[in-house]
Tab-separated table of C-alpha atoms and ligand atoms in Angstrom:
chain	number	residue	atom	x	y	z
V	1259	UNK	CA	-7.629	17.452	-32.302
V	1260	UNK	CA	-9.982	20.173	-30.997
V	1261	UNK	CA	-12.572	19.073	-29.275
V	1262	UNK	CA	-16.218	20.935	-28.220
V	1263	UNK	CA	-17.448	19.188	-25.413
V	1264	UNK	CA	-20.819	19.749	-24.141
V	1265	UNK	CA	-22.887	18.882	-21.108
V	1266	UNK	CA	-26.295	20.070	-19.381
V	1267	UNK	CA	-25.177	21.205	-16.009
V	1268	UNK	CA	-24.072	24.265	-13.852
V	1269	UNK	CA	-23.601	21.530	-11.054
V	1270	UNK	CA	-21.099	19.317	-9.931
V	1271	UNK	CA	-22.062	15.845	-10.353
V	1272	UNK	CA	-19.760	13.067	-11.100
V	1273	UNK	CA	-20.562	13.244	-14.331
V	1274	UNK	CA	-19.341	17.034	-14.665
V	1275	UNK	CA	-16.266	16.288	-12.223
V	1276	UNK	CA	-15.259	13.292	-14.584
V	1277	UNK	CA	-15.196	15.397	-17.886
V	1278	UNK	CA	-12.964	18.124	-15.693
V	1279	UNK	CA	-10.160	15.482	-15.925
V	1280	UNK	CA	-10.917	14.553	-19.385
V	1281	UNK	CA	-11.464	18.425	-20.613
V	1282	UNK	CA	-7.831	19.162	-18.637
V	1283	UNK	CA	-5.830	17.220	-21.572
V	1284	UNK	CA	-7.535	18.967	-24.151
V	1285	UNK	CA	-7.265	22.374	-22.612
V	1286	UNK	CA	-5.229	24.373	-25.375
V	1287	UNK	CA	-7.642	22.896	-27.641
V	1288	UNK	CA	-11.190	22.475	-26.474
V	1289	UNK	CA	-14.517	24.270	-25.281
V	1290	UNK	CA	-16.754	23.056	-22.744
V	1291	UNK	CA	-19.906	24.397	-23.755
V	1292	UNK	CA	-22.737	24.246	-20.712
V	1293	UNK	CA	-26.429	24.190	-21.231
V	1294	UNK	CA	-26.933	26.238	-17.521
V	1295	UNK	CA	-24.334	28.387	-15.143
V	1296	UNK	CA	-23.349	27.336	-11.812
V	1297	UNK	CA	-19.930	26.298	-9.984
V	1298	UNK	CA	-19.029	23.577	-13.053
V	1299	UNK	CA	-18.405	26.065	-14.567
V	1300	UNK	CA	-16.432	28.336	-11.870
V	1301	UNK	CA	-14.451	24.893	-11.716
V	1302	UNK	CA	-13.359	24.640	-15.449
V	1303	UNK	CA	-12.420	28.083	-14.725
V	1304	UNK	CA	-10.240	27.660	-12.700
V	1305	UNK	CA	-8.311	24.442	-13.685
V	1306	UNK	CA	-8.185	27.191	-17.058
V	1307	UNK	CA	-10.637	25.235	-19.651
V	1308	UNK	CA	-12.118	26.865	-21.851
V	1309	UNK	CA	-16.258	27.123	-21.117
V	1310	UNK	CA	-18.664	28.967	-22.361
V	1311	UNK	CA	-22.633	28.994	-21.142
V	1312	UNK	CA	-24.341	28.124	-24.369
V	1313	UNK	CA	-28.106	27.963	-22.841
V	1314	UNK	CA	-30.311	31.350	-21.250
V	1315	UNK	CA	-32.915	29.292	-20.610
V	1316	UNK	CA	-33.372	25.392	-18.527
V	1317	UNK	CA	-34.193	22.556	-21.026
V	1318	UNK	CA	-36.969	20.682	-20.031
V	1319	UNK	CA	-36.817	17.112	-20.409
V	1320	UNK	CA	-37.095	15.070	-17.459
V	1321	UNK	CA	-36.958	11.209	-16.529
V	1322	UNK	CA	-40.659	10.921	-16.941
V	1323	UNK	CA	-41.087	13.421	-19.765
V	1324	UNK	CA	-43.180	11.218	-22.634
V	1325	UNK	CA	-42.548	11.938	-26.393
V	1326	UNK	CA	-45.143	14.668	-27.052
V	1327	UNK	CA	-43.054	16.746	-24.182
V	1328	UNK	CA	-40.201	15.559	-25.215
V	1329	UNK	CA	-40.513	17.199	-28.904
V	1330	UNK	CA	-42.018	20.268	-27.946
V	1331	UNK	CA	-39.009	20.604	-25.005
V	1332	UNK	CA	-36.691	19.850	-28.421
V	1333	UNK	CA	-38.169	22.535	-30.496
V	1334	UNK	CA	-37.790	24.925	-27.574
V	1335	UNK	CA	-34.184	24.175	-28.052
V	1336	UNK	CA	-33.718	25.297	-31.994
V	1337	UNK	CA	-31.866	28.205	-30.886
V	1338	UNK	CA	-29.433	25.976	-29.098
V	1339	UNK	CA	-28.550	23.740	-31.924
V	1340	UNK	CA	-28.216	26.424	-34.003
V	1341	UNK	CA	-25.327	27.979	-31.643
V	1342	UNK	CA	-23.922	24.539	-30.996
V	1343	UNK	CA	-23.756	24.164	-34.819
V	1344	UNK	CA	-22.446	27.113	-35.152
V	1345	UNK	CA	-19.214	26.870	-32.828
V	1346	UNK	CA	-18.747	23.735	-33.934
V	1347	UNK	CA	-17.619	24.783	-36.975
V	1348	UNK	CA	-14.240	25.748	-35.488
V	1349	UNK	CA	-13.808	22.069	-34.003
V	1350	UNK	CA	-12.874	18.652	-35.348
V	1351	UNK	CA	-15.493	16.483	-32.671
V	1352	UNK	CA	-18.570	17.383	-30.879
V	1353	UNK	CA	-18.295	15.167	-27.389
V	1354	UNK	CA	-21.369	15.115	-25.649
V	1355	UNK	CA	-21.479	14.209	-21.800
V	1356	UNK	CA	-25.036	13.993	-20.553
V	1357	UNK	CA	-28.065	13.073	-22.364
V	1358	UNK	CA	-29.324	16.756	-23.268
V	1359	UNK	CA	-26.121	17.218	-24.428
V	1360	UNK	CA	-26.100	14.276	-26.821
V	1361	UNK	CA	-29.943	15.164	-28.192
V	1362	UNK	CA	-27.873	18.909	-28.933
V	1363	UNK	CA	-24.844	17.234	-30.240
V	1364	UNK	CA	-26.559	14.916	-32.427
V	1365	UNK	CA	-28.427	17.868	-34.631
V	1366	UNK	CA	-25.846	19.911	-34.615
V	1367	UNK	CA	-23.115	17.320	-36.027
V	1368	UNK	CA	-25.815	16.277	-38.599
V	1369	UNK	CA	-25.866	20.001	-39.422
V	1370	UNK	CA	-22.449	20.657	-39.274
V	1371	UNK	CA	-20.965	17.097	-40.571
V	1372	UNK	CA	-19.091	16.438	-37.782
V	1373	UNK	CA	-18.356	13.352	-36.081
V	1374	UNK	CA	-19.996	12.564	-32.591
V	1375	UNK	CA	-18.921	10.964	-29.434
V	1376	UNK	CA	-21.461	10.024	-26.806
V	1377	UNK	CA	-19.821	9.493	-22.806
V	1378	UNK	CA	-22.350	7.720	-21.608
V	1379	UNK	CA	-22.819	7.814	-17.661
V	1380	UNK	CA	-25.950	6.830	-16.760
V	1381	UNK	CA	-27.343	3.602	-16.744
V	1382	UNK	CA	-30.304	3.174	-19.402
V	1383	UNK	CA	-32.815	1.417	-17.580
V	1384	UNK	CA	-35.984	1.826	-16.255
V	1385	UNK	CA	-34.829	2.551	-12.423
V	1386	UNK	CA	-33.266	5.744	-14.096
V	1387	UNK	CA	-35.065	6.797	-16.878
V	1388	UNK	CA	-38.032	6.691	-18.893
V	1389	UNK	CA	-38.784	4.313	-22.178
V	1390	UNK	CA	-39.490	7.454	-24.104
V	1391	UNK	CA	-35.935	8.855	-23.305
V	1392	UNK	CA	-34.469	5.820	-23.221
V	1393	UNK	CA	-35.365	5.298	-27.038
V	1394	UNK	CA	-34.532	8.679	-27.956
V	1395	UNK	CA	-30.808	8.144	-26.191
V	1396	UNK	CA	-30.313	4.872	-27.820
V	1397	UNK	CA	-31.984	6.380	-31.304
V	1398	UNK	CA	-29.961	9.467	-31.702
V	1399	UNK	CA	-26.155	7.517	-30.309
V	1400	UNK	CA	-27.412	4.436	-32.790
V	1401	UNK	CA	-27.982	7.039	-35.610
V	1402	UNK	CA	-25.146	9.855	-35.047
V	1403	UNK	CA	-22.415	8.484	-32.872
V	1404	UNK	CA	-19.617	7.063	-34.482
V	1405	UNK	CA	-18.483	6.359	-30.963
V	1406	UNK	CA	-20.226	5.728	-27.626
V	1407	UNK	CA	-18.058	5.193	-24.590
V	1408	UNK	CA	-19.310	3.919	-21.025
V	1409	UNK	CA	-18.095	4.318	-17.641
V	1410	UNK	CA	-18.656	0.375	-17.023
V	1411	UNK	CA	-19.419	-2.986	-18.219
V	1412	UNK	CA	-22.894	-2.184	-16.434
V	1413	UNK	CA	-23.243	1.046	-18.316
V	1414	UNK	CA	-22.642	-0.986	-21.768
V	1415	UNK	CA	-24.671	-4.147	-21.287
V	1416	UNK	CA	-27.891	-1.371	-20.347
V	1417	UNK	CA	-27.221	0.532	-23.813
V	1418	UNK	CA	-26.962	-2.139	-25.636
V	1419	UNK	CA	-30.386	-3.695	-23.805
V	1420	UNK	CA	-32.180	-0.653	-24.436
V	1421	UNK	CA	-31.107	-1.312	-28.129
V	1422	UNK	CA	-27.535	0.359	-28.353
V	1423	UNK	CA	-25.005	-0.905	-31.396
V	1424	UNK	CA	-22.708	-2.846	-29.708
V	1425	UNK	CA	-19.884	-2.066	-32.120
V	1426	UNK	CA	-19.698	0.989	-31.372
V	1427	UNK	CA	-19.524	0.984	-27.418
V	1428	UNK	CA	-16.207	1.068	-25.475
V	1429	UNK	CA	-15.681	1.027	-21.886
V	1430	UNK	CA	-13.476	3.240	-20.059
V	1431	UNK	CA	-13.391	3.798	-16.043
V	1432	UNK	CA	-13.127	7.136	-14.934
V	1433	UNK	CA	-9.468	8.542	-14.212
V	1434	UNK	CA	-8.067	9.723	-10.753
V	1435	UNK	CA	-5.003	11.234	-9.777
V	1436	UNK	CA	-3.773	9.540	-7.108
V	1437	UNK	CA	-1.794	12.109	-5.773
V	1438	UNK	CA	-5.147	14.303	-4.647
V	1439	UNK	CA	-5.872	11.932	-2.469
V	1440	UNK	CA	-3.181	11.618	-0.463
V	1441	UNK	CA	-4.422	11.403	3.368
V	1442	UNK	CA	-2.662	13.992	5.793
V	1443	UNK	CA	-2.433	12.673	9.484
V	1444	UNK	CA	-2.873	15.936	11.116
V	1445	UNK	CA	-6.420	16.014	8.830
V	1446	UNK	CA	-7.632	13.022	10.365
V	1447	UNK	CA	-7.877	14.413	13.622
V	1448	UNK	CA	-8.437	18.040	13.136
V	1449	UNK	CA	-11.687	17.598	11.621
V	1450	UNK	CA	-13.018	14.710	13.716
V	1451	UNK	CA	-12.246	17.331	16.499
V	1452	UNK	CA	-14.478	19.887	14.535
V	1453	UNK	CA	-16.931	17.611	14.016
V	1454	UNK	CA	-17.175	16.391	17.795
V	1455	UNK	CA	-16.444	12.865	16.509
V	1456	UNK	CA	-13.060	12.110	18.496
V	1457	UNK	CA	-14.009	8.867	20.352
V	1458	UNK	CA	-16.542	7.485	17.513
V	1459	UNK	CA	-16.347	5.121	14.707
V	1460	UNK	CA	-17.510	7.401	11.587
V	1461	UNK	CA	-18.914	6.048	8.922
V	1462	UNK	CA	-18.961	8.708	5.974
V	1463	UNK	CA	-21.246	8.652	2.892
V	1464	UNK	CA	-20.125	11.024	0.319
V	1465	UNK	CA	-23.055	11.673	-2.550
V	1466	UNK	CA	-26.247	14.239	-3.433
V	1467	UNK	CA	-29.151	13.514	-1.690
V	1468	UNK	CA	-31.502	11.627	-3.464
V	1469	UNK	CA	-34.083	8.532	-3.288
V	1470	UNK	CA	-32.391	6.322	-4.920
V	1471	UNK	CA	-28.073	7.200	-3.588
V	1472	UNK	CA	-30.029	5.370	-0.094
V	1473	UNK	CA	-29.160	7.873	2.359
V	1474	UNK	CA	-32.093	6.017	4.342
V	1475	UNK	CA	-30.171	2.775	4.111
V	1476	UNK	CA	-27.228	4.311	6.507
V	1477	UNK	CA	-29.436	5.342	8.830
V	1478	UNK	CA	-31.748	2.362	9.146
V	1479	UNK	CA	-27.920	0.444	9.548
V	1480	UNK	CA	-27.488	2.521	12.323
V	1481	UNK	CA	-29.903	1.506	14.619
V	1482	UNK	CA	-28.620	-1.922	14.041
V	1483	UNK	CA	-24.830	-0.648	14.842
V	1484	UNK	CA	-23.150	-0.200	18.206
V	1485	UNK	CA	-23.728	3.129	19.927
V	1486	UNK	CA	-20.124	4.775	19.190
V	1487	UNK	CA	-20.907	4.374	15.209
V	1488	UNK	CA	-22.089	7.563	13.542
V	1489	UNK	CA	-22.714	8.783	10.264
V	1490	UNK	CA	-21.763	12.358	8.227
V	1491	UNK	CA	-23.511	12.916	5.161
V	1492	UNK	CA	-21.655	15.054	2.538
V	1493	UNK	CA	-23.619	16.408	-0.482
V	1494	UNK	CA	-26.660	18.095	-1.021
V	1495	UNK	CA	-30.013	17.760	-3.130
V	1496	UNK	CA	-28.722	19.070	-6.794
V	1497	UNK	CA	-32.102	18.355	-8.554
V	1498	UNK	CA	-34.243	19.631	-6.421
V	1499	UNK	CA	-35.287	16.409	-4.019
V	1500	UNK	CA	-36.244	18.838	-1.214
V	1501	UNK	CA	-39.126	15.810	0.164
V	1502	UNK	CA	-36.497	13.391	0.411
V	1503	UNK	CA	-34.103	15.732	2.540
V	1504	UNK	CA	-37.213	16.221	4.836
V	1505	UNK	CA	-38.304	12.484	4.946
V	1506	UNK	CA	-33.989	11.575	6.195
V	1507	UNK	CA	-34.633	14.422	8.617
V	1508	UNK	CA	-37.593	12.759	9.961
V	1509	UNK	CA	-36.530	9.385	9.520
V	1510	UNK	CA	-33.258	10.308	11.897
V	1511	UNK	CA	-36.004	12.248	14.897
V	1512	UNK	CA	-38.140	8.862	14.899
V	1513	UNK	CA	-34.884	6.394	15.092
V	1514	UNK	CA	-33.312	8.558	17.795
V	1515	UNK	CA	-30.652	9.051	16.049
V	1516	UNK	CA	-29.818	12.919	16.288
V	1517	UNK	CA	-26.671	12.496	18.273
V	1518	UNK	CA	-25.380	10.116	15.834
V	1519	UNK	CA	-25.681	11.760	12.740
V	1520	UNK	CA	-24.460	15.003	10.896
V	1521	UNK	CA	-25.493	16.552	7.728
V	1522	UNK	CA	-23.018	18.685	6.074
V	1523	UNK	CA	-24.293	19.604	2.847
V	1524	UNK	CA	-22.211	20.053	-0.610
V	1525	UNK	CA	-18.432	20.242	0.344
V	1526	UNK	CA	-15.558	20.611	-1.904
V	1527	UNK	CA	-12.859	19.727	0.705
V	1528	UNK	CA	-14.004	16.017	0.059
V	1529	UNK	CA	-10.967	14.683	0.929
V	1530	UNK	CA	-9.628	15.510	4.210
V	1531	UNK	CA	-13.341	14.686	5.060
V	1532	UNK	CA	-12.689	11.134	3.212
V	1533	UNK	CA	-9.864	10.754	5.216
V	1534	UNK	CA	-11.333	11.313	8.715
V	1535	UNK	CA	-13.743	9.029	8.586
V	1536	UNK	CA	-13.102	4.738	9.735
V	1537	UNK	CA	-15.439	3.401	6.620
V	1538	UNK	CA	-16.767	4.793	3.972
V	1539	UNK	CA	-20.399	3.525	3.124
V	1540	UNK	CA	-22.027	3.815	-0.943
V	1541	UNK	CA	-25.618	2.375	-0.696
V	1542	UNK	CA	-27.519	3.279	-3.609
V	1543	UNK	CA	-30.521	1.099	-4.081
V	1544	UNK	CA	-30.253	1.157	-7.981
V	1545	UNK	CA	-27.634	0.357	-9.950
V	1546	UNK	CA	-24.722	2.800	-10.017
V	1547	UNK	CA	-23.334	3.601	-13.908
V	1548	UNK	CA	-19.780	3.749	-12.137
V	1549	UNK	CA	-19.844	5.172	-8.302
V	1550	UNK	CA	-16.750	8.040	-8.162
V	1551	UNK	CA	-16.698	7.929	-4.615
V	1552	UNK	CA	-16.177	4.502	-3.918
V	1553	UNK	CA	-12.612	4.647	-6.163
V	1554	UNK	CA	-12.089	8.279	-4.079
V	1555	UNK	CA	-12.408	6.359	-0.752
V	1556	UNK	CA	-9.933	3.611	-2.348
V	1557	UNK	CA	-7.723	6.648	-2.818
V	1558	UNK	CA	-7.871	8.099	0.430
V	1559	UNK	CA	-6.904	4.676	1.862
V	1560	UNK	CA	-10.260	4.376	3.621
V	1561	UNK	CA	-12.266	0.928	3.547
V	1562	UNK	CA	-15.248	0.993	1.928
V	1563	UNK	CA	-18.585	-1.154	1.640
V	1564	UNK	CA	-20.682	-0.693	-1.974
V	1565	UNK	CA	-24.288	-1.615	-2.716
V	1566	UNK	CA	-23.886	-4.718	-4.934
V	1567	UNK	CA	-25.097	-3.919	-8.679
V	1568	UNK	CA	-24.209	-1.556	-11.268
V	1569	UNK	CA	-20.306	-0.586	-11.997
V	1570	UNK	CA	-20.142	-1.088	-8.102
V	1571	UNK	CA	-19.347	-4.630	-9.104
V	1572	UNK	CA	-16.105	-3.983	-11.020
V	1573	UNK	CA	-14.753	-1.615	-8.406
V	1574	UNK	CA	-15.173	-3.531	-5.598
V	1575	UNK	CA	-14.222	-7.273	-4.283
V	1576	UNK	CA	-15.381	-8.446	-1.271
V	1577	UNK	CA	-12.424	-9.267	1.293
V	1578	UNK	CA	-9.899	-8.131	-0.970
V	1579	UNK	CA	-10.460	-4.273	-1.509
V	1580	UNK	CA	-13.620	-3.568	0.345
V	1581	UNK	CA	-16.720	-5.331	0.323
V	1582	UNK	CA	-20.119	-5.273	-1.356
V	1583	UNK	CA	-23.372	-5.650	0.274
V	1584	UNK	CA	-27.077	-6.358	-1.611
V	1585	UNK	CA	-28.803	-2.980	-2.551
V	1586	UNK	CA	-31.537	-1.423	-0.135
V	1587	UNK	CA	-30.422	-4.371	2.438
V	1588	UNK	CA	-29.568	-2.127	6.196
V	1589	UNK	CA	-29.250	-5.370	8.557
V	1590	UNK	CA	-26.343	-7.256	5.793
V	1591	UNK	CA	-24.741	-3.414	5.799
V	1592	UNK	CA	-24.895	-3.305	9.582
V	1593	UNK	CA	-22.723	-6.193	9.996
V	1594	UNK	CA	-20.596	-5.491	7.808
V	1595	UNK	CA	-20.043	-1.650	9.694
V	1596	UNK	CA	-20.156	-3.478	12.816
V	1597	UNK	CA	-17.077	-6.045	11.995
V	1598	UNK	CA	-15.287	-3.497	10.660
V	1599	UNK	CA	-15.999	-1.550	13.548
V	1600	UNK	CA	-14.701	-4.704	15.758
V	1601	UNK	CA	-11.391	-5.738	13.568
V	1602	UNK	CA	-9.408	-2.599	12.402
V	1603	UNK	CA	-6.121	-3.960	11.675
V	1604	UNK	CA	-7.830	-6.275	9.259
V	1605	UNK	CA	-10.641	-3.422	7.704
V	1606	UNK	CA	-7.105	-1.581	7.149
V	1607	UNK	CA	-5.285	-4.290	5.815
V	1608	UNK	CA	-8.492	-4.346	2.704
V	1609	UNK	CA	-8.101	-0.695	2.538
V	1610	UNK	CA	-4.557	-0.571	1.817
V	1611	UNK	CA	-4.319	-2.960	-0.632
V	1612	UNK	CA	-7.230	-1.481	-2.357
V	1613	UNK	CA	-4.918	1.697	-2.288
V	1614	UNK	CA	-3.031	0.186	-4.202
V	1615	UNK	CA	-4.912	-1.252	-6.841
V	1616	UNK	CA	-7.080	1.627	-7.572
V	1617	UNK	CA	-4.184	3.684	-8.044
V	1618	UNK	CA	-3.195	1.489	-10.632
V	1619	UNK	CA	-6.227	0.791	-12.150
V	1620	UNK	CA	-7.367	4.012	-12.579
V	1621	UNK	CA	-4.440	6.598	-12.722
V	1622	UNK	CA	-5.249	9.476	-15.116
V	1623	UNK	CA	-2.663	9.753	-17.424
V	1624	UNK	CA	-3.520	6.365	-18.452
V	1625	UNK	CA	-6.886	6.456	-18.708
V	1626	UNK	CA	-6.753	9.833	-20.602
V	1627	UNK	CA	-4.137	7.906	-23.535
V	1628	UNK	CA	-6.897	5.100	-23.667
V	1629	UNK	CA	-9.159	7.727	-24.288
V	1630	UNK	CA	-6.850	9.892	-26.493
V	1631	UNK	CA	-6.592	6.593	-28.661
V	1632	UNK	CA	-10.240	6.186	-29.308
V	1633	UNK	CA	-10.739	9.646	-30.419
V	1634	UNK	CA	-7.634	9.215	-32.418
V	1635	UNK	CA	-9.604	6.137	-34.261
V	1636	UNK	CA	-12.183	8.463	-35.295
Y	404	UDP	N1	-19.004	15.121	-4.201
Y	404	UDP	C1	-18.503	16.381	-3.846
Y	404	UDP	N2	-19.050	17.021	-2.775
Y	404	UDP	C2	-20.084	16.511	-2.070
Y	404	UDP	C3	-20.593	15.223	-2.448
Y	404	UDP	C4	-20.031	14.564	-3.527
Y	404	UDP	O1	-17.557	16.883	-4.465
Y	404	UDP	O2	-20.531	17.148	-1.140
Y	404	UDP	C5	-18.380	14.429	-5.346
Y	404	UDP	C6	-17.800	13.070	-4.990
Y	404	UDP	O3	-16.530	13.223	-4.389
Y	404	UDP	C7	-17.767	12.390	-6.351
Y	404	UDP	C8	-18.968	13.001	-7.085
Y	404	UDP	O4	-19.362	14.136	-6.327
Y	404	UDP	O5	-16.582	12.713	-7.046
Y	404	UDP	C9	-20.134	12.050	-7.199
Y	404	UDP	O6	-19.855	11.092	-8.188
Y	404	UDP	P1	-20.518	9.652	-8.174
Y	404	UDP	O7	-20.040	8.919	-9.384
Y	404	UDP	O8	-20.253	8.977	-6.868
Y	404	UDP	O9	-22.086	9.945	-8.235
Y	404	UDP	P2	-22.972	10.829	-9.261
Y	404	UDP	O10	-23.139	12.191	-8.676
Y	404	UDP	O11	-22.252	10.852	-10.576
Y	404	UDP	O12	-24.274	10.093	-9.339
């Protein structure tokens, strides 16, 4: 089956690192068409994917965008769903990965007659988008997708609230390979030594920098923590939340915190970073459509503690492979760092057998055939 997959971004979200491992089984037979340049597409490169950059020009529709901006944004677009069209000609499925890429991939496999798949990553509700987009995602996977898979139960139920078909939703989890995440010793303590963080318990969180991933949560936890606890943040602002970078800035100067946090912008060497840290916190104050990092931590063997809503929920269960803690709470997540903090054998005893589990649960190869099957169905 050859497949043209397409998705907005240049960047590396988890929604762009998730179709990597899909693209990867489709590789002598697929192209990854992008809407913008960047290092996604350096990536797909380089794991040797086909990809091509389909857009010149940014399409404009945001979160809040109503429907008047919303159509004119789409008729900026023609040219695009002509060219999408057009290469789809040479392929058997259009697979769209983002939103923009499913408003795209709907016209164009109208135009083209063929069949549609929508991945559906985000949660469709109104902590993440607005009604106007929300009906137009729901409207266009309801009208042209003759298949519309989620990353969760919690992605599913909020497409099919927003007025999704439910018979034509299926959930599958995001694939890891195990193997990637493999923790090296010597890592451990070569980069705590880098980082100046020998004799303190880290606590890592691993995501962009935005509002609502709760970056502000951590630190607020912090104050609450015992002195030898500190934080790194890994991951940058990818859409442009340059007030919210400031405001954690600020908000770490007025808790007196500056000695107890680090910053360290997008990495790609997320693992050995994974690995060198004692816990690894998620605290988004929304609900997360799936949450890559808390499976990576899982992988890496490293305990972890998960806002409680969203896919979070099917990842994680408390006391047996991490635990889960109510969204935007900092005093419940404080404890939580702080008892870890005070019984390793037992935090480590949660981790590994979360190891375990997750490698099962969500090995690659496997979820790849689950997917391969679906498509197959088409
Ligand atoms: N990530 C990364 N470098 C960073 C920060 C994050 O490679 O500096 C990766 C992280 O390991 C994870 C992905 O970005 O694989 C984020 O996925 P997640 O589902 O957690 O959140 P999303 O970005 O999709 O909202």
């Amino acid at each position: 089956m050859k497949i043209l997959f397409l998705d907005q971004s240049g960047k590396l979200g988890g929604a762009e690192l998730s179709l990597t491992d899909v693209a990867k089984s489709y590789r002598e037979n697929c192209l990854v068409g992008l809407f913008a340049d960047g290092p996604f597409r350096e990536l797909l490169e380089q794991e040797q994917i086909p990809v091509q950059v389909l857009a010149t020009e940014q399409i404009q529709v945001s979160k809040d965008s109503n429907i008047l901006q919303s159509l004119v944004s789409i008729s900026s677009i023609a040219p695009l769903i002509t060219r999408v069209a057009k290469i789809a000609h040479h392929y058997d499925l259009i697979y769209a990965n983002t939103q923009k890429a499913l408003v795209i991939g709907a016209l164009a496999s109208f135009l083209r007659r063929r069949p549609l798949v929508y991945h559906l990553r985000d949660i469709l509700s109104a902590d993440h988008f607005s009604a106007t987009n929300r009906r137009i995602a729901v409207t266009l996977a309801n009208r042209f997708a003759s298949l519309v898979i989620t990353n969760s139960e919690a992605t599913k139920a909020a497409f099919i609230e927003a007025g999704g078909r439910s018979n034509i939703v299926e959930v599958v989890y995001n694939g890891f390979e195990p193997e990637k995440y493999l923790a090296q010793e010597s890592n451990y303590n070569q980069i705590r030594q880098q980082l100046g963080l020998d004799e303190q318990f880290v606590v890592g969180h691993f995501s962009r920098l935005s509002p609502w991933k709760g970056q502000h949560i951590l630190l607020e936890a912090l104050v609450h923590c015992p002195d030898d606890v500190t934080a790194i943040f890994v991951g940058d602002a990818l859409f442009g939340e340059q007030d919210y970078v400031e405001h954690l800035h600020q908000q770490v100067a007025k808790l007196g915190l500056k000695e107890r946090v680090q910053f360290l912008g997008f990495r790609s060497d997320v693992v050995p970073l994974m690995s060198a840290c004692d816990l690894i916190a998620h605290t988004s104050t929304a609900p997360e459509p799936f949450g890559r990092v808390i499976v990576e931590a899982m992988l890496c063997g490293r305990p972890v503690v998960a806002a409680e809503a969203g896919g979070a929920i099917e990842l994680v269960e408390t006391g047996k492979t991490g635990w889960l803690v109510p969204p935007g709470n900092p005093q419940q997540l404080a404890e939580i760092i702080t008892t870890c903090r005070h019984q390793p054998e037992a935090t480590m005893m949660i981790a590994n057998q979360a190891k375990d589990i997750a490698t099962q649960r969500f090995d690659l190869s496997n979820i790849n055939q689950e997917l391969a099957q679906l498509l197959g169905c088409i």
